Coordinates of C-alpha atoms in Angstrom, one line a residue:
Chain A
M9 CA 72.4 60.8 123.3
S10 CA 69.9 62.2 121.0
D11 CA 66.9 64.4 122.1
R12 CA 64.6 62.6 119.5
E13 CA 63.5 66.0 118.2
I14 CA 63.6 67.3 114.7
K15 CA 64.1 71.0 114.1
V16 CA 64.0 72.6 110.7
E17 CA 64.7 76.3 110.3
N18 CA 64.3 78.2 107.0
L19 CA 65.4 75.2 105.0
S20 CA 65.8 75.7 101.3
K21 CA 67.1 73.6 98.5
S22 CA 67.5 74.8 95.0
Y23 CA 69.2 73.1 92.1
P24 CA 71.4 74.7 89.5
G25 CA 69.0 75.9 86.8
G26 CA 66.8 77.8 89.2
V27 CA 64.5 75.0 90.4
T28 CA 63.7 75.4 94.0
A29 CA 62.5 72.1 95.5
V30 CA 62.2 73.3 99.1
N31 CA 61.6 76.9 99.8
D32 CA 62.1 78.4 103.3
V33 CA 60.5 75.6 105.2
S34 CA 60.4 75.6 109.1
F35 CA 58.8 73.2 111.4
S36 CA 59.7 71.1 114.5
V37 CA 58.7 67.7 115.7
P38 CA 58.8 67.1 119.4
A39 CA 60.2 63.9 120.8
G40 CA 58.0 60.9 120.5
Q41 CA 55.5 62.4 118.0
I42 CA 54.4 61.2 114.6
F43 CA 54.8 64.0 112.1
G44 CA 52.9 63.6 108.8
F45 CA 54.4 65.5 105.9
L46 CA 51.6 65.8 103.4
G47 CA 51.8 67.0 99.8
P48 CA 51.4 65.9 96.2
N49 CA 54.1 64.4 94.1
G50 CA 56.9 66.9 93.5
A51 CA 55.9 69.1 96.4
G52 CA 59.4 68.8 98.0
K53 CA 58.7 65.9 100.5
S54 CA 61.4 63.6 99.2
T55 CA 63.9 66.4 99.0
T56 CA 63.2 67.4 102.6
I57 CA 63.6 63.8 103.8
K58 CA 66.9 63.5 101.9
I59 CA 68.3 66.6 103.5
L60 CA 67.2 65.4 107.0
T61 CA 68.7 62.0 106.5
T62 CA 72.0 63.5 105.2
L63 CA 71.7 62.2 101.6
A64 CA 71.4 65.7 100.3
L65 CA 72.8 69.1 101.4
P66 CA 70.5 72.1 102.0
T67 CA 71.2 75.2 100.0
S68 CA 70.4 77.4 103.0
G69 CA 68.8 77.1 106.4
R70 CA 69.5 74.7 109.2
A71 CA 68.1 71.4 110.4
T72 CA 68.9 69.2 113.4
V73 CA 67.8 65.6 113.9
G74 CA 68.0 64.3 117.4
G75 CA 69.9 67.4 118.3
F76 CA 72.6 66.8 115.7
D77 CA 73.2 69.1 112.8
V78 CA 72.4 67.3 109.5
V79 CA 75.4 69.0 107.8
S80 CA 78.2 69.2 110.4
Q81 CA 77.2 66.1 112.4
A82 CA 76.0 63.8 109.6
G83 CA 77.6 60.8 111.2
D84 CA 75.7 61.2 114.4
V85 CA 72.4 61.6 112.5
R86 CA 73.1 58.4 110.6
R87 CA 73.7 56.6 113.9
I88 CA 70.4 57.5 115.5
A89 CA 68.1 57.7 112.5
G90 CA 66.4 54.9 110.6
V91 CA 65.4 55.6 107.1
A92 CA 63.1 53.8 104.6
L93 CA 63.2 55.8 101.4
Q94 CA 60.5 55.8 98.8
E95 CA 63.0 54.4 96.3
I96 CA 63.5 51.1 98.1
G97 CA 67.2 50.3 98.2
L98 CA 67.6 46.6 98.1
D99 CA 70.2 44.4 96.5
P100 CA 68.3 41.8 94.5
T101 CA 71.1 39.2 94.6
M102 CA 71.2 39.1 98.4
K103 CA 68.8 37.2 100.8
S104 CA 66.9 39.1 103.4
M105 CA 68.8 37.5 106.3
E106 CA 72.1 38.5 104.7
M107 CA 71.1 42.0 104.2
L108 CA 69.7 42.4 107.7
T109 CA 72.7 40.8 109.3
L110 CA 75.1 43.0 107.3
Q111 CA 73.1 46.1 108.3
G112 CA 73.3 45.1 112.0
R113 CA 77.0 44.5 111.8
L114 CA 77.6 47.9 110.1
F115 CA 75.8 49.4 113.1
G116 CA 78.2 47.6 115.5
F117 CA 76.5 44.3 116.4
N118 CA 78.7 41.3 116.6
D119 CA 77.8 38.4 114.3
R120 CA 75.6 36.5 116.7
Q121 CA 73.7 39.6 117.9
A122 CA 73.2 40.7 114.2
Q123 CA 71.8 37.3 113.3
N124 CA 69.4 37.2 116.3
R125 CA 68.3 40.7 115.5
A126 CA 67.8 39.8 111.8
Q127 CA 65.7 36.8 112.9
E128 CA 63.5 38.9 115.1
L129 CA 62.9 41.5 112.4
I130 CA 62.2 38.8 109.8
E131 CA 59.4 37.5 112.0
L132 CA 58.2 41.0 112.7
V133 CA 57.8 41.9 109.1
K134 CA 56.5 38.4 108.2
L135 CA 59.1 37.3 105.8
T136 CA 59.9 34.0 107.5
D137 CA 58.7 31.9 104.6
A138 CA 60.8 33.9 102.1
V139 CA 64.0 34.0 104.1
D140 CA 65.9 31.6 101.8
R141 CA 65.0 33.4 98.6
R142 CA 66.9 36.2 96.9
V143 CA 65.3 39.6 97.4
G144 CA 65.0 39.9 93.6
T145 CA 62.1 37.4 93.7
Y146 CA 60.1 39.4 96.3
S147 CA 56.8 41.1 95.6
G148 CA 56.5 44.9 96.1
G149 CA 54.9 44.6 99.5
M150 CA 57.6 42.1 100.7
R151 CA 60.3 44.5 99.5
R152 CA 58.8 47.4 101.4
R153 CA 58.5 45.3 104.5
L154 CA 62.1 44.2 104.3
D155 CA 63.1 47.8 103.7
L156 CA 61.3 48.8 106.9
A157 CA 63.0 46.0 108.8
L158 CA 66.4 47.3 107.6
A159 CA 65.5 50.8 108.9
L160 CA 64.7 49.3 112.3
V161 CA 67.8 47.1 112.8
H162 CA 69.5 49.5 115.2
E163 CA 66.3 50.6 116.8
P164 CA 66.5 54.2 115.8
D165 CA 65.5 57.1 117.9
I166 CA 63.9 58.8 114.9
L167 CA 62.4 56.9 112.0
F168 CA 62.0 58.5 108.6
L169 CA 59.4 56.8 106.3
D170 CA 59.1 58.3 102.8
E171 CA 55.7 57.3 101.5
P172 CA 55.8 53.9 103.2
T173 CA 52.5 52.7 101.9
T174 CA 52.5 54.1 98.3
G175 CA 51.5 51.2 96.0
L176 CA 50.5 48.9 98.8
D177 CA 47.1 47.1 99.0
P178 CA 44.8 48.3 101.8
A179 CA 45.6 45.3 104.0
S180 CA 49.3 45.9 103.8
R181 CA 48.7 49.5 104.4
R182 CA 46.9 48.8 107.6
D183 CA 49.7 46.5 108.7
I184 CA 52.2 49.3 108.2
W185 CA 50.0 51.8 110.1
E186 CA 49.7 49.4 113.0
E187 CA 53.4 48.9 113.1
V188 CA 54.2 52.6 112.9
R189 CA 51.8 53.2 115.8
R190 CA 53.3 50.4 117.8
L191 CA 56.9 51.6 117.3
N192 CA 55.8 55.1 118.3
R193 CA 53.9 54.0 121.5
Q194 CA 56.0 51.1 122.7
L195 CA 59.5 52.4 121.9
G196 CA 58.8 56.1 121.9
M197 CA 60.3 56.6 118.4
T198 CA 59.8 59.9 116.8
I199 CA 58.4 59.2 113.4
F200 CA 58.7 61.5 110.3
L201 CA 56.3 60.2 107.7
T202 CA 55.7 61.6 104.2
T203 CA 52.5 60.7 102.5
Q204 CA 50.3 61.8 99.7
Y205 CA 47.3 60.1 101.4
L206 CA 45.2 62.3 103.5
E207 CA 43.7 59.4 105.3
E208 CA 47.1 58.2 106.3
A209 CA 48.1 61.5 107.8
D210 CA 44.8 61.8 109.6
E211 CA 45.0 58.3 110.9
L212 CA 48.6 58.4 112.2
A213 CA 50.0 61.9 112.6
D214 CA 50.0 64.0 115.8
I215 CA 51.2 66.9 113.7
V216 CA 50.6 67.5 110.0
A217 CA 52.4 69.9 107.7
I218 CA 51.1 70.5 104.2
I219 CA 53.8 71.3 101.6
N220 CA 53.0 72.5 98.2
N221 CA 55.4 73.7 95.5
G222 CA 58.2 73.6 98.0
R223 CA 56.5 75.9 100.5
L224 CA 54.8 75.0 103.8
A225 CA 51.2 75.8 103.4
A226 CA 49.9 74.9 106.8
Q227 CA 50.8 72.9 109.9
G228 CA 49.2 71.8 113.1
S229 CA 47.3 68.8 114.6
P230 CA 44.8 67.2 112.1
N231 CA 42.0 68.3 114.3
K232 CA 43.2 71.8 114.7
L233 CA 43.7 72.1 111.0
K234 CA 40.2 70.9 110.4
A235 CA 38.8 73.1 113.0
S236 CA 40.5 76.1 111.4
L237 CA 38.1 75.6 108.5
G238 CA 35.3 76.3 110.8
A239 CA 32.0 74.6 111.1
E240 CA 30.8 71.1 110.7
S241 CA 27.8 70.6 108.5
I242 CA 24.5 68.7 108.8
N243 CA 23.5 67.3 105.5
L244 CA 19.8 66.7 104.8
V245 CA 18.7 64.9 101.7
F246 CA 15.1 65.2 100.5
D247 CA 13.1 63.6 97.7
N248 CA 13.6 66.5 95.4
N249 CA 15.0 70.0 95.0
E250 CA 11.7 71.7 95.8
L251 CA 11.4 70.1 99.2
A252 CA 15.0 70.9 99.9
E253 CA 14.4 74.5 99.1
Q254 CA 11.4 74.6 101.4
A255 CA 13.3 73.0 104.2
A256 CA 16.1 75.5 103.8
G257 CA 13.6 78.3 104.1
K258 CA 12.3 76.8 107.4
I259 CA 15.7 76.6 109.1
V260 CA 17.6 79.5 107.5
D261 CA 17.4 81.6 110.7
M262 CA 19.2 78.9 112.7
T263 CA 22.5 79.2 111.0
E264 CA 24.9 81.7 109.4
R265 CA 25.4 79.6 106.3
I266 CA 23.1 77.3 104.5
Q267 CA 23.5 75.8 101.1
V268 CA 21.1 73.9 98.8
D269 CA 22.7 71.6 96.3
R270 CA 20.0 69.8 94.2
D271 CA 18.1 67.6 96.7
T272 CA 20.6 68.3 99.6
V273 CA 20.6 71.0 102.2
R274 CA 23.9 71.7 104.0
V275 CA 23.6 73.5 107.2
Y276 CA 26.9 74.8 108.5
M277 CA 27.2 75.4 112.2
E278 CA 29.4 75.2 115.2
Q279 CA 28.6 72.1 117.3
A280 CA 26.3 70.7 114.7
A281 CA 25.8 67.5 116.5
Q282 CA 24.0 69.2 119.4
A283 CA 21.9 71.1 117.0
I284 CA 20.5 68.1 115.2
P285 CA 17.4 67.6 117.4
S286 CA 16.2 71.2 117.1
V287 CA 16.7 71.2 113.3
V288 CA 14.8 68.0 112.9
N289 CA 12.0 69.3 115.2
R290 CA 11.6 72.4 113.2
L291 CA 11.4 70.4 110.0
Q292 CA 8.9 68.0 111.4
Q293 CA 6.7 70.9 112.5
A294 CA 6.6 71.9 108.8
D295 CA 6.0 68.3 107.9
L296 CA 9.2 68.0 106.0
N297 CA 10.9 64.7 106.5
P298 CA 14.5 64.2 105.2
I299 CA 15.2 60.8 103.7
S300 CA 18.7 60.9 105.2
L301 CA 20.7 63.0 107.6
T302 CA 24.4 63.0 108.0
L303 CA 26.9 65.0 109.9
T304 CA 30.1 66.0 108.1
Q305 CA 33.3 67.2 109.7
P306 CA 35.8 69.0 107.5
T307 CA 38.4 66.6 106.2
L308 CA 42.1 67.1 105.7
D309 CA 41.1 67.2 102.0
D310 CA 39.1 70.3 102.7
V311 CA 42.0 71.7 104.5
F312 CA 44.2 71.0 101.6
L313 CA 41.8 72.6 99.2
Q314 CA 41.7 75.6 101.4
V315 CA 45.4 76.1 101.7
T316 CA 46.6 75.1 98.3
G317 CA 43.5 75.9 96.2
E318 CA 43.5 72.4 94.7
R319 CA 42.3 69.0 95.6
L320 CA 45.0 66.5 96.6
K321 CA 44.6 63.8 93.9
E322 CA 45.3 60.4 95.2
E323 CA 46.5 58.8 92.0
T324 CA 47.5 55.4 93.1
A325 CA 48.0 54.2 89.6
Q326 CA 50.6 56.9 88.9
P327 CA 54.1 55.6 88.9
A328 CA 55.5 57.7 91.7
A329 CA 59.1 57.5 90.6
V330 CA 58.6 59.1 87.3
V331 CA 56.5 62.1 88.2
A332 CA 57.6 65.5 89.3
E333 CA 60.4 67.0 91.2
P334 CA 62.9 68.8 89.0
A335 CA 63.3 66.6 86.1
G336 CA 66.4 64.4 86.1
R337 CA 67.2 65.1 89.7
R338 CA 64.9 62.6 91.2
G339 CA 66.5 59.6 89.7
R340 CA 69.2 57.8 91.6
R341 CA 71.8 58.5 89.1
R342 CA 72.2 62.2 89.5
K343 CA 71.7 63.1 93.1
Chain Q
M9 CA 52.6 42.7 111.2
A10 CA 52.8 43.0 114.9
T11 CA 52.9 39.3 115.7
A12 CA 56.5 39.4 116.9
D13 CA 57.7 42.2 119.1
L14 CA 60.8 44.2 118.9
T15 CA 61.3 44.3 122.6
S16 CA 60.7 40.7 123.3
G17 CA 62.6 37.8 122.0
T18 CA 65.5 35.8 123.2
I19 CA 68.1 38.5 123.3
S20 CA 67.2 41.3 125.6
Y21 CA 67.6 44.0 123.1
Q22 CA 69.9 46.9 123.8
R23 CA 69.9 49.8 121.5
K24 CA 72.8 49.6 119.1
Q25 CA 73.6 53.0 117.7
T26 CA 77.3 52.8 117.2
S27 CA 79.1 51.7 114.2
A28 CA 81.5 48.8 113.4
S29 CA 85.2 49.5 113.6
W30 CA 86.8 50.7 110.4
L31 CA 88.5 47.4 109.7
S32 CA 85.4 45.4 110.2
Q33 CA 83.4 47.8 108.0
L34 CA 86.0 47.2 105.3
F35 CA 86.0 43.5 105.8
L36 CA 82.2 43.3 105.7
L37 CA 81.9 45.4 102.6
T38 CA 84.7 43.6 100.8
R39 CA 83.1 40.3 101.7
R40 CA 79.7 41.3 100.4
N41 CA 81.2 42.5 97.1
L42 CA 83.1 39.2 96.7
V43 CA 80.0 37.1 97.4
N44 CA 78.0 39.2 94.9
I45 CA 80.7 38.7 92.3
F46 CA 80.7 35.0 92.7
R47 CA 76.9 34.9 92.4
T48 CA 77.3 36.0 88.8
P49 CA 80.2 33.8 87.8
E50 CA 79.5 34.3 84.1
A51 CA 81.2 37.7 84.4
L52 CA 84.4 36.0 85.6
I53 CA 84.8 33.6 82.7
P54 CA 85.5 35.9 79.7
P55 CA 88.6 37.7 81.1
I56 CA 90.2 34.4 82.2
A57 CA 89.4 32.8 78.8
I58 CA 90.8 35.7 76.9
S59 CA 94.1 35.8 78.8
V60 CA 94.5 32.0 78.6
F61 CA 93.9 32.3 74.9
F62 CA 96.5 35.0 74.5
L63 CA 99.0 33.1 76.5
V64 CA 98.6 30.0 74.3
I65 CA 98.7 32.1 71.1
Y66 CA 101.7 34.2 72.1
Q67 CA 103.6 31.1 73.1
S68 CA 102.8 29.2 69.9
T69 CA 103.4 32.0 67.5
L70 CA 106.3 33.9 69.1
G71 CA 107.7 31.3 71.4
T72 CA 109.3 29.3 68.6
A73 CA 110.6 32.4 66.9
A74 CA 111.9 34.0 70.0
G75 CA 115.3 32.6 69.6
F76 CA 116.3 35.9 68.1
I77 CA 115.9 37.6 71.4
P78 CA 119.2 37.2 73.4
G79 CA 118.7 34.7 76.2
L80 CA 115.0 33.9 75.4
S81 CA 113.8 30.8 73.7
G82 CA 111.3 28.0 74.1
K83 CA 110.1 27.8 77.7
G84 CA 112.0 31.0 78.5
Y85 CA 109.6 32.9 76.3
L86 CA 106.6 31.4 78.2
G87 CA 108.0 32.9 81.4
F88 CA 108.5 36.2 79.5
I89 CA 105.0 36.4 78.1
L90 CA 103.0 35.1 81.1
P91 CA 103.2 38.4 83.0
L92 CA 101.7 40.2 80.0
S93 CA 98.9 37.7 79.9
I94 CA 98.2 38.3 83.6
V95 CA 98.2 42.0 83.2
S96 CA 95.8 41.9 80.3
S97 CA 93.5 39.6 82.1
S98 CA 93.6 42.0 85.1
L99 CA 92.5 44.8 82.8
A100 CA 89.8 42.8 81.2
G101 CA 88.5 41.8 84.7
A102 CA 88.9 45.1 86.4
G103 CA 85.4 46.1 85.6
I104 CA 83.7 43.3 87.4
A105 CA 83.7 44.9 90.9
A106 CA 82.7 48.2 89.4
Q107 CA 79.7 46.6 87.6
N108 CA 78.5 45.5 91.0
L109 CA 78.8 49.0 92.2
V110 CA 76.8 50.3 89.3
K111 CA 74.1 47.9 90.2
D112 CA 74.1 49.2 93.8
L113 CA 73.8 52.7 92.5
E114 CA 71.0 51.8 90.2
N115 CA 68.9 49.8 92.7
G116 CA 69.5 52.2 95.5
Y117 CA 71.4 49.9 97.9
F118 CA 74.3 52.3 97.6
D119 CA 72.2 55.0 99.3
K120 CA 71.2 52.5 101.9
L121 CA 74.9 52.1 102.7
L122 CA 75.5 55.8 102.8
L123 CA 72.7 56.1 105.4
T124 CA 74.5 53.8 107.8
P125 CA 77.2 55.4 110.0
I126 CA 80.1 53.9 108.1
S127 CA 83.2 55.5 106.8
R128 CA 83.2 56.7 103.3
T129 CA 86.6 55.3 102.7
A130 CA 85.3 51.8 103.5
V131 CA 82.4 52.4 101.0
V132 CA 85.0 53.1 98.3
L133 CA 87.6 50.6 99.3
G134 CA 85.2 47.6 99.7
P135 CA 84.5 47.1 95.9
I136 CA 88.2 48.0 95.1
L137 CA 89.6 45.3 97.3
A138 CA 87.0 42.8 96.2
G139 CA 88.0 43.5 92.6
S140 CA 91.7 43.2 93.3
L141 CA 91.2 39.8 95.0
V142 CA 89.3 38.6 92.0
L143 CA 92.1 39.7 89.8
G144 CA 94.5 37.8 92.0
L145 CA 92.4 34.7 91.5
Q146 CA 92.5 35.2 87.8
A147 CA 96.3 35.5 87.9
L148 CA 96.4 32.2 89.8
I149 CA 94.4 30.5 87.1
V150 CA 96.7 32.0 84.3
V151 CA 99.7 30.8 86.3
G152 CA 98.2 27.4 86.5
V153 CA 97.7 27.2 82.8
G154 CA 101.3 28.4 82.4
L155 CA 102.5 25.5 84.5
L156 CA 100.5 23.1 82.4
L157 CA 102.2 24.5 79.3
G158 CA 105.6 23.8 80.9
L159 CA 106.4 27.0 82.7
D160 CA 109.5 26.6 84.8
P161 CA 110.0 29.8 86.9
A162 CA 113.5 30.7 88.2
T163 CA 112.2 31.4 91.6
G164 CA 109.9 28.3 91.9
L165 CA 106.6 28.3 93.8
P166 CA 107.4 31.3 96.1
G167 CA 108.1 33.3 92.9
L168 CA 104.8 32.3 91.4
L169 CA 103.0 33.4 94.6
A170 CA 104.9 36.7 94.4
V171 CA 103.7 37.2 90.9
V172 CA 100.1 36.6 92.0
G173 CA 100.7 39.1 94.9
L174 CA 102.0 41.7 92.5
S175 CA 98.9 41.2 90.3
V176 CA 96.6 41.7 93.4
L177 CA 98.5 45.0 94.0
L178 CA 98.3 46.0 90.4
G179 CA 94.6 45.0 90.4
T180 CA 93.9 47.5 93.2
G181 CA 94.9 50.3 90.9
F182 CA 92.9 48.9 88.0
A183 CA 89.8 48.3 90.1
G184 CA 90.2 51.8 91.6
F185 CA 90.0 53.2 88.1
T186 CA 86.9 51.4 87.1
V187 CA 85.2 52.1 90.5
S188 CA 86.0 55.8 89.9
A189 CA 84.3 55.5 86.5
A190 CA 81.3 53.8 88.1
L191 CA 81.0 56.5 90.8
G192 CA 81.5 59.3 88.3
T193 CA 79.1 58.1 85.7
G194 CA 76.7 55.7 87.4
S195 CA 76.5 54.0 84.0
A196 CA 77.3 50.4 83.3
A197 CA 78.2 51.1 79.7
A198 CA 80.6 54.0 80.6
T199 CA 82.2 51.9 83.3
Q200 CA 82.7 49.1 80.8
S201 CA 84.4 51.3 78.3
A202 CA 86.5 53.0 80.9
G203 CA 88.2 49.7 81.4
F204 CA 89.4 49.8 77.8
L205 CA 91.1 53.1 78.3
F206 CA 93.9 51.2 80.1
F207 CA 94.4 48.8 77.3
P208 CA 96.9 50.8 75.2
L209 CA 99.1 50.8 78.3
T210 CA 99.7 47.1 77.7
F211 CA 101.1 47.9 74.3
L212 CA 103.0 51.1 75.1
T213 CA 105.4 49.0 77.1
A214 CA 107.9 46.1 76.7
S215 CA 105.0 43.9 75.6
F216 CA 106.7 41.3 73.4
V217 CA 110.4 42.1 73.7
P218 CA 112.5 43.3 76.6
L219 CA 112.7 47.1 77.2
E220 CA 116.3 47.3 76.0
L221 CA 115.2 46.2 72.5
L222 CA 112.6 49.0 72.2
G223 CA 113.5 52.2 70.5
G224 CA 112.5 55.8 69.9
W225 CA 109.2 57.2 71.2
L226 CA 107.9 53.8 72.2
K227 CA 110.8 53.4 74.6
T228 CA 110.1 56.8 76.1
A229 CA 106.4 56.0 76.5
A230 CA 107.3 52.7 78.1
M231 CA 109.6 54.4 80.7
F232 CA 106.6 56.4 82.0
N233 CA 104.2 53.5 81.9
P234 CA 103.9 51.8 85.4
I235 CA 103.0 48.5 83.7
T236 CA 106.6 48.4 82.3
Y237 CA 108.0 48.1 85.8
V238 CA 105.3 45.6 86.9
L239 CA 106.1 43.4 83.8
G240 CA 109.8 43.8 84.6
G241 CA 109.4 42.6 88.2
M242 CA 107.2 39.7 87.2
R243 CA 109.6 38.7 84.4
S244 CA 112.6 38.8 86.6
L245 CA 110.9 36.3 89.0
M246 CA 110.1 34.0 86.1
L247 CA 113.4 34.2 84.3
T248 CA 116.3 35.2 86.5
G249 CA 115.5 35.2 90.2
W250 CA 114.9 37.5 93.2
E251 CA 116.3 40.7 91.9
T252 CA 115.4 43.6 94.2
S253 CA 116.4 46.1 91.5
E254 CA 113.5 44.8 89.4
L255 CA 111.1 44.0 92.3
W256 CA 111.1 47.3 94.2
P257 CA 110.2 49.4 91.1
A258 CA 107.4 46.9 90.4
V259 CA 106.0 47.2 93.9
A260 CA 106.4 51.0 93.9
A261 CA 104.7 51.3 90.5
C262 CA 101.7 49.2 91.8
L263 CA 101.4 51.2 95.0
L264 CA 101.7 54.5 93.1
L265 CA 98.9 53.5 90.7
A266 CA 96.8 52.1 93.6
V267 CA 97.1 55.3 95.7
A268 CA 96.4 57.6 92.7
M269 CA 93.3 55.6 91.7
Y270 CA 92.0 55.4 95.2
G271 CA 92.3 59.2 95.3
L272 CA 90.4 59.4 92.1
A273 CA 87.6 57.1 93.4
A274 CA 87.3 59.0 96.7
Y275 CA 87.1 62.2 94.7
A276 CA 84.4 60.7 92.5
L277 CA 82.4 59.7 95.6
R278 CA 82.7 63.3 97.0
V279 CA 81.5 64.7 93.7
R280 CA 78.6 62.3 93.6
T281 CA 77.4 63.0 97.1
R282 CA 78.0 66.7 96.9
R283 CA 75.8 67.0 93.8
K284 CA 72.7 66.0 95.7

């Protein structure tokens, strides 16, 4: 029986030629948590997931999935883990029902159980109408949903999802999110999710780790990471820069940090929400009325900027399969 | 997405985190490969067409002139040349199963299989067995054409079935070789050409005349060529009868080739997965 935990200690993976895809990475995911592994293309996310799911061997370090060592107990890891890789592995000549049934049977179901299970999953991922068509005719979203269903056939203890929503439209993305949450809450699945979308990590993950150039740059709960950046800010917009400067002058003693950017004043402070009435009062006394007032909490994007020194670009138009990772090693042919 | 529910439904769901028995793994993977092969039947036609063509040509050009070979003439030559036709069609068709494997490697389904808790031997043997069964089917068709041309085997119907059986066994070796090429290169073109590497073997043997009539280096080469013994066994079934002195070497040659090629394929898989 697996303990549903993931433990990674000093994991490294380098390729001949000196490219280090994963560099001394350590983290752990407690049972029943959603772990968001965040980073740009080529940061080492896919390599890590391949090591954890037994498709690749680490160069050094150690990892256990569900209490099983990914190198010496690979068979046990495969038994309890469900995996949907970024490169969707489907046979275009088969039908979804056939593929799901085969998957079930390989995991030890008898024929009838496998068919019932396949039927359930086809309804779950809304492929009922396409069940008689070969997978080659499916759209990108349908293929991704079928791939998720394949990963769920044996109801894994730990589910690995490698960029599950990359290239999906917002509605399909929401569907996947909802399903991930449901699997986590109702079945207690531990979920390891890689993503290049900050919003996705923020929305789903209990713990976030940011990886950049193969190294772990930060980890913690999204809120903790954001809080580590310090203060929230009150943003006041005025008619023009002159008014903004005047306003800043009136309230400068209320805060440690204040910033004027054209017509906007940003007032950084702890517990900014509670401070709003007094700030507004002070301004009204000086007859300065902002045309808008917003409260900003630091985002994961700010966290990312802080720890990596660059913004995480969400380039949805970029063909994910072509970019980054040591050239030639990402393709399926030479793994 | 959450319209249906994993935990509801007609079967009360119990977690199934085991794996199928080794034999059912092998059965499931072989069956899947066979189904896939028959979904692209166009790949099956050329090897069969070529071997039927050769059978007809050999018979028409050499059959009438074969009187010079002691004990072989007319229909006798048909029985003599039919095994060669079967062996060449097996070679031409050996790549079919491997081509499916290349597609699996390319579209990522192969990784999906590696992520399930199934035996690596079943992963390798599945496409090999499917390939050899297809080669058996090809042999059956060539034998059928032979019968239409007036083939009259010394051992009758059981002998013909034995010939088909031998070709399945031989096909295991051939398919093992192309599967190794597929696993080793991951390339459709390389796998295709690897099949041709075996072709000279069909000429470095007693192709058109019995072994005794060969001479010099060709005879030496033929002695080391497993196909010589397979042809010998098949020909004895066609022409003389159940001769164990001919049949056992044939079976042994097929098994030897099959085991060696399986080893090569298993090694290719190891190298492929280790590289990651």
